[in-house]
Tab-separated table of C-alpha atoms in Angstrom:
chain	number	residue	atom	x	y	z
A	1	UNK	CA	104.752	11.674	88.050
A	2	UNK	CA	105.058	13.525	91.393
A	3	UNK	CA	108.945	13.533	93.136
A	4	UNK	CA	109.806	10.510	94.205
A	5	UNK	CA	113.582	10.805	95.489
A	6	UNK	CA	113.881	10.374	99.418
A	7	UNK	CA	115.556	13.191	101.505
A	8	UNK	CA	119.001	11.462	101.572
A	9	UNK	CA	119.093	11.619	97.724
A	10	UNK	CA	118.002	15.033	98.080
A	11	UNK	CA	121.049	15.608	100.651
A	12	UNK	CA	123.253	13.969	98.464
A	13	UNK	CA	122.571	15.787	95.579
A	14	UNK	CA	123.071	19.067	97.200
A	15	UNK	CA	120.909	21.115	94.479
A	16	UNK	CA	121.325	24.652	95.721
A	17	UNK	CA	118.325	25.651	92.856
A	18	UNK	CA	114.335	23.577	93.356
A	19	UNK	CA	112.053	23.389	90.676
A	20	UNK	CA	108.372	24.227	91.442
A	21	UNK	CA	106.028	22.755	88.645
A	22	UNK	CA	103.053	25.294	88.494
A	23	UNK	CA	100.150	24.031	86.323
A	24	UNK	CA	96.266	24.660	86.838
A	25	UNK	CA	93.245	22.120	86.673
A	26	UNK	CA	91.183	23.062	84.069
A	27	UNK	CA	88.967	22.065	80.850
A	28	UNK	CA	91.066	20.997	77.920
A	29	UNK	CA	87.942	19.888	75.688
A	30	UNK	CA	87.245	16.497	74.840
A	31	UNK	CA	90.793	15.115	74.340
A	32	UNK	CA	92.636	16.393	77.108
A	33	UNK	CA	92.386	15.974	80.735
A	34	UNK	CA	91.738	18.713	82.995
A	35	UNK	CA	95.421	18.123	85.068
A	36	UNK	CA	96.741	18.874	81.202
A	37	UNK	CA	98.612	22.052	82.038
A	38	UNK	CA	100.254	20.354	85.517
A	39	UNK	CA	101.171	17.324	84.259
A	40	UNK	CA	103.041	19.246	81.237
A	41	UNK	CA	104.560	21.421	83.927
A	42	UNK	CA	105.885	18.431	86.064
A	43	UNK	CA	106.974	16.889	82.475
A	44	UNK	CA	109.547	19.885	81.516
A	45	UNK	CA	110.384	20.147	85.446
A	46	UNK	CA	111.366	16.841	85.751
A	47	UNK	CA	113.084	17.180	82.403
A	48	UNK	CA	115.508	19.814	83.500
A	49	UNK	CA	115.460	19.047	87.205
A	50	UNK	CA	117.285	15.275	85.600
A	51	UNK	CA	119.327	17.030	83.103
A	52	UNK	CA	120.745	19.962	85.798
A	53	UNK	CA	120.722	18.098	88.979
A	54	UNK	CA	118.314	20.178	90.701
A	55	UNK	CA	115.367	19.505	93.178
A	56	UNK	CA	112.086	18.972	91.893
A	57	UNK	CA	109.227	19.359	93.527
A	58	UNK	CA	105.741	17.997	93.332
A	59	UNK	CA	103.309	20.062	91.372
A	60	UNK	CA	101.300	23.342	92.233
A	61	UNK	CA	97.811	22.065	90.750
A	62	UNK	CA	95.044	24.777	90.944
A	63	UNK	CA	95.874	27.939	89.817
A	64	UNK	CA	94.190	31.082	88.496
A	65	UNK	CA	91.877	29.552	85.311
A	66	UNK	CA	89.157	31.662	85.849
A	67	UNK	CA	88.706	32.328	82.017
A	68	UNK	CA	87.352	28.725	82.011
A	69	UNK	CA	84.826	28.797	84.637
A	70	UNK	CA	81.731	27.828	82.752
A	71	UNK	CA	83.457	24.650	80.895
A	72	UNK	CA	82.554	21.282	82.923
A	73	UNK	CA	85.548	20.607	85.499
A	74	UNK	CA	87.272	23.726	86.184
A	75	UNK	CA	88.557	24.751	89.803
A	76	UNK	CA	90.329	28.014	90.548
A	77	UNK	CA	91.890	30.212	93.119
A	78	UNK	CA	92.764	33.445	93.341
A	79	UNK	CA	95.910	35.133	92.376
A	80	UNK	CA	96.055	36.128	96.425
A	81	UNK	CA	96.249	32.250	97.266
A	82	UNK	CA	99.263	31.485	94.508
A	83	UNK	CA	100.825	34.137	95.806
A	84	UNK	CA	101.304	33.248	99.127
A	85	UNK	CA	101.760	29.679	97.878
A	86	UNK	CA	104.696	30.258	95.967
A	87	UNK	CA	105.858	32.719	99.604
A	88	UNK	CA	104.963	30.009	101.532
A	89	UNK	CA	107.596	27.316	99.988
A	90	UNK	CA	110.073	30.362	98.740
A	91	UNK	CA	110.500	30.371	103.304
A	92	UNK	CA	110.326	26.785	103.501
A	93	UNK	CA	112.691	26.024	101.190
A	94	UNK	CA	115.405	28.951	102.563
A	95	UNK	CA	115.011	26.996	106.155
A	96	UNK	CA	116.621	24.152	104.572
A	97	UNK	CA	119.056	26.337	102.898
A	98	UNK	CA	117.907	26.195	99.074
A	99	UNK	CA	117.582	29.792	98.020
A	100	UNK	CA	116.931	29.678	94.356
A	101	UNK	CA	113.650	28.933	92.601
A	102	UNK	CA	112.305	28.263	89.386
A	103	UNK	CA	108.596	28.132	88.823
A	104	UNK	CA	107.796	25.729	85.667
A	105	UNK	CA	104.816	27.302	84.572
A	106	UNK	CA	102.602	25.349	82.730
A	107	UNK	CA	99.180	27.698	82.727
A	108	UNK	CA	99.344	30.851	80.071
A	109	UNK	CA	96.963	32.245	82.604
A	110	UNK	CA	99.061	32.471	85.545
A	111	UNK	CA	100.466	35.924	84.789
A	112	UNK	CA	101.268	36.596	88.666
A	113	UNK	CA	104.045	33.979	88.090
A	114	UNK	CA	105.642	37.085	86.180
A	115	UNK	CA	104.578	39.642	88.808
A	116	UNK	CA	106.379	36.852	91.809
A	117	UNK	CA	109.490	36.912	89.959
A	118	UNK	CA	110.198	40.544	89.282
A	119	UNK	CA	109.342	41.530	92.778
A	120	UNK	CA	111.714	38.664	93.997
A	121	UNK	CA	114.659	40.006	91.993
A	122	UNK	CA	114.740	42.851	92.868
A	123	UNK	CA	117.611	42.140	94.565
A	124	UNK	CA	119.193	39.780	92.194
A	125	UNK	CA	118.254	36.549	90.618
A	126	UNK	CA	116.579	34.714	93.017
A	127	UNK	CA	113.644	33.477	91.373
A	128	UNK	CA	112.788	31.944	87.447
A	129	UNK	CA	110.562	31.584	85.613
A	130	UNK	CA	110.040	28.778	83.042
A	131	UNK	CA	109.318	28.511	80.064
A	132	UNK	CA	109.354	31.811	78.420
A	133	UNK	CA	108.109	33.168	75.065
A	134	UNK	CA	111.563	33.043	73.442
A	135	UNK	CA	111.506	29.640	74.892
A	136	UNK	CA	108.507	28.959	73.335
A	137	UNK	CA	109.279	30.011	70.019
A	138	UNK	CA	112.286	28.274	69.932
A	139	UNK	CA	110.509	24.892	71.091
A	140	UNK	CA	107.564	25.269	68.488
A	141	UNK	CA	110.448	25.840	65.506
A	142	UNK	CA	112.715	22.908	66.585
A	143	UNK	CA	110.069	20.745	66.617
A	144	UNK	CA	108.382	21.815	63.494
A	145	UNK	CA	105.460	23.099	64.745
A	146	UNK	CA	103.185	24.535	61.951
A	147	UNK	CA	101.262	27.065	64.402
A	148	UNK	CA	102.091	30.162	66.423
A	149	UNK	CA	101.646	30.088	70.516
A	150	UNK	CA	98.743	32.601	69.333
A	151	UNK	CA	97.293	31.016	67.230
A	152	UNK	CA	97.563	27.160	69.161
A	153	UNK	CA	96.456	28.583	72.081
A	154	UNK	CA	95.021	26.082	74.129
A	155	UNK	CA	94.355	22.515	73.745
A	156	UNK	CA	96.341	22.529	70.098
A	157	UNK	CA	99.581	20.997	68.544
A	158	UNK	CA	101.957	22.353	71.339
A	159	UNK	CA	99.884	20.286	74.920
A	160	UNK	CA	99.056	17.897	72.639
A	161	UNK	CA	102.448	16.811	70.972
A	162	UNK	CA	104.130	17.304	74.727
A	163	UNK	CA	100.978	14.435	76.117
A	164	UNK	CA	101.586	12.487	73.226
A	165	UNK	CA	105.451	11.991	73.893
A	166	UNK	CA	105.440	11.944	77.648
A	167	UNK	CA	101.901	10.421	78.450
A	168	UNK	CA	100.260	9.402	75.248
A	169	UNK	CA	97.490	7.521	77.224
A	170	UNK	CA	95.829	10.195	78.842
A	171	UNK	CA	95.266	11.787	75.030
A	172	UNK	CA	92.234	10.803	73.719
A	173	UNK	CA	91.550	10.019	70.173
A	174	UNK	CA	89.349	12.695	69.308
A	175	UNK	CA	92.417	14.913	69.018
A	176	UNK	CA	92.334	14.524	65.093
A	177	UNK	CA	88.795	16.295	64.658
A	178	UNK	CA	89.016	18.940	67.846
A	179	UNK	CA	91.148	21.951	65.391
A	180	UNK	CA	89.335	25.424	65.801
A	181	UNK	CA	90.155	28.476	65.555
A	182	UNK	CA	89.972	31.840	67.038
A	183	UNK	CA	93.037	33.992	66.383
A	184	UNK	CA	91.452	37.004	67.156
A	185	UNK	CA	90.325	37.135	70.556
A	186	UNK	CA	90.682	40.964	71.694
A	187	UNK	CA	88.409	40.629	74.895
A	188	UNK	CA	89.356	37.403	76.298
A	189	UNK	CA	90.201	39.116	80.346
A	190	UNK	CA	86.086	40.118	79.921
A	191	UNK	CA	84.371	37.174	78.345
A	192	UNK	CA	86.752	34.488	79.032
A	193	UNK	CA	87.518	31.213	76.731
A	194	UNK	CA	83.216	30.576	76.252
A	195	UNK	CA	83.244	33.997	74.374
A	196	UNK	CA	85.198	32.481	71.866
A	197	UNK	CA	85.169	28.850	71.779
A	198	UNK	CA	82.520	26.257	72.460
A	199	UNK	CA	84.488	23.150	72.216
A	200	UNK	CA	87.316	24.941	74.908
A	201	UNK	CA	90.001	24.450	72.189
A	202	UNK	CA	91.364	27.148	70.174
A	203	UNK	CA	94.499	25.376	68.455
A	204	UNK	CA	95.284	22.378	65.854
A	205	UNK	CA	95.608	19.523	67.653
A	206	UNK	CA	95.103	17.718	64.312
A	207	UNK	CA	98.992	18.377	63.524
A	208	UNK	CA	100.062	17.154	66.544
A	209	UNK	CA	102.404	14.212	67.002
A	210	UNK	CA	105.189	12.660	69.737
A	211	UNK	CA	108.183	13.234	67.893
A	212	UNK	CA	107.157	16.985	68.181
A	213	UNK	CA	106.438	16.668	71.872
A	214	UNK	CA	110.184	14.973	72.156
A	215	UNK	CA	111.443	18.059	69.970
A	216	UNK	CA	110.213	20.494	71.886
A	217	UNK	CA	111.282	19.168	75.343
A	218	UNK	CA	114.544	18.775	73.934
A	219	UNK	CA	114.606	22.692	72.810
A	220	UNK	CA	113.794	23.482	76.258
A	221	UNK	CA	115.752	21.609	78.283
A	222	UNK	CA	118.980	23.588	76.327
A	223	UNK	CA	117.427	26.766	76.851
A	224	UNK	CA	116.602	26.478	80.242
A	225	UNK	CA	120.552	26.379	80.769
A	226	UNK	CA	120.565	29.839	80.316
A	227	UNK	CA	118.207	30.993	82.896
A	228	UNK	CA	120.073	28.638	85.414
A	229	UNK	CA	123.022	30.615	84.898
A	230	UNK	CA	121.438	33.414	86.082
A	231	UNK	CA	120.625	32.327	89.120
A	232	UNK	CA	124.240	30.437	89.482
A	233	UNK	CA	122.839	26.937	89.701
């Protein structure tokens, strides 16, 4: 999954806009690997890097998932570290005279991605960020998604149905019995995901299929047209 074009494609292409897949490495319960959340960020980033002609880049993969510490697997670092990650490639990248960025965010918990982007445009549109909750919505109701992004918050019908169309062997079977639910989750920054699930899934995974997953890359890749004009890619 991770870039494969050589630098003369990338000189020939000319993108004047990368695309920096950000996803985290994390528990996803018992059907899910923990790379779910990058490899469905590299998934829409190579998506709408193909269908825009920009430069995509090979995957941020730890991130700040430290309301899963506890579940099996999980590595973090801090919101310090992504920080200067995302700096650190913003310069590279302006050395080689590509000035735009969009981060493909594939981690609800990496709200700094937010905080990155408002400080960069302060200026004017410099920096994206992808997907967001309008982009979401629209996703879930094109594909005919039964749940809310509240409600199918992690592990459920939206990262499966994406695995299941793009990578349908890394989702195991146990998919159909994994459903639970925990709508209401008003302390989740103090007690993290064990305060409210055991399994590490709150979502219905059990309504998840790949013509959804196609659906709702579809959706996006439209919408992301938008934010590119923004930046004038």
């Amino acid at each position: 999954m991770f870039a494969g074009a050589t630098a003369e494609e990338v000189a020939e292409r000319g993108a004047s806009v990368a695309v920096l897949p950000v996803g985290s490495f994390e528990q996803h319960g018992g059907h899910l690997p923990l790379a779910t959340d990058t490899l469905i960020a590299e998934i829409m980033a190579q998506r709408v890097s193909s269908d825009y002609g920009l430069f995509c880049l090979p995957p941020v993969t730890f991130s700040c998932s430290h309301e899963h510490e506890g579940f099996a697997g999980t590595v973090s670092i801090s919101a310090a570290t992504l920080i200067a990650v995302v700096a650190d490639i913003r310069a590279s990248l302006a050395r080689s005279g590509v000035r735009k960025l969009v981060l493909v965010n594939g981690h609800g918990g990496n709200y700094v991605l937010s905080n990155i982007a408002q400080e960069a445009n302060t200026g004017g549109p410099v920096v994206g960020l992808f997907p967001g909750t309008d982009d979401v919505d629209a996703a879930r109701a094109a594909a005919g998604m039964r749940t809310t992004a509240h409600e199918d918050m992690h592990g459920g019908e939206w990262e499966t149905s994406i695995l299941l169309h793009a990578m349908p062997d890394v989702v195991r079977p146990g998919y159909r019995d994994a459903d639970f639910d925990a709508a209401v989750r008003p302390h989740l920054h103090a007690v993290g995901m064990g305060g409210y699930t055991k399994t590490g899934i709150i979502g219905r995974p059990s309504l998840a299929t790949a013509e959804k997953g196609g659906l709702a890359l579809d959706s996006l890749s439209a919408s992301f047209g938008g934010l590119l004009g923004l930046l004038g890619g």
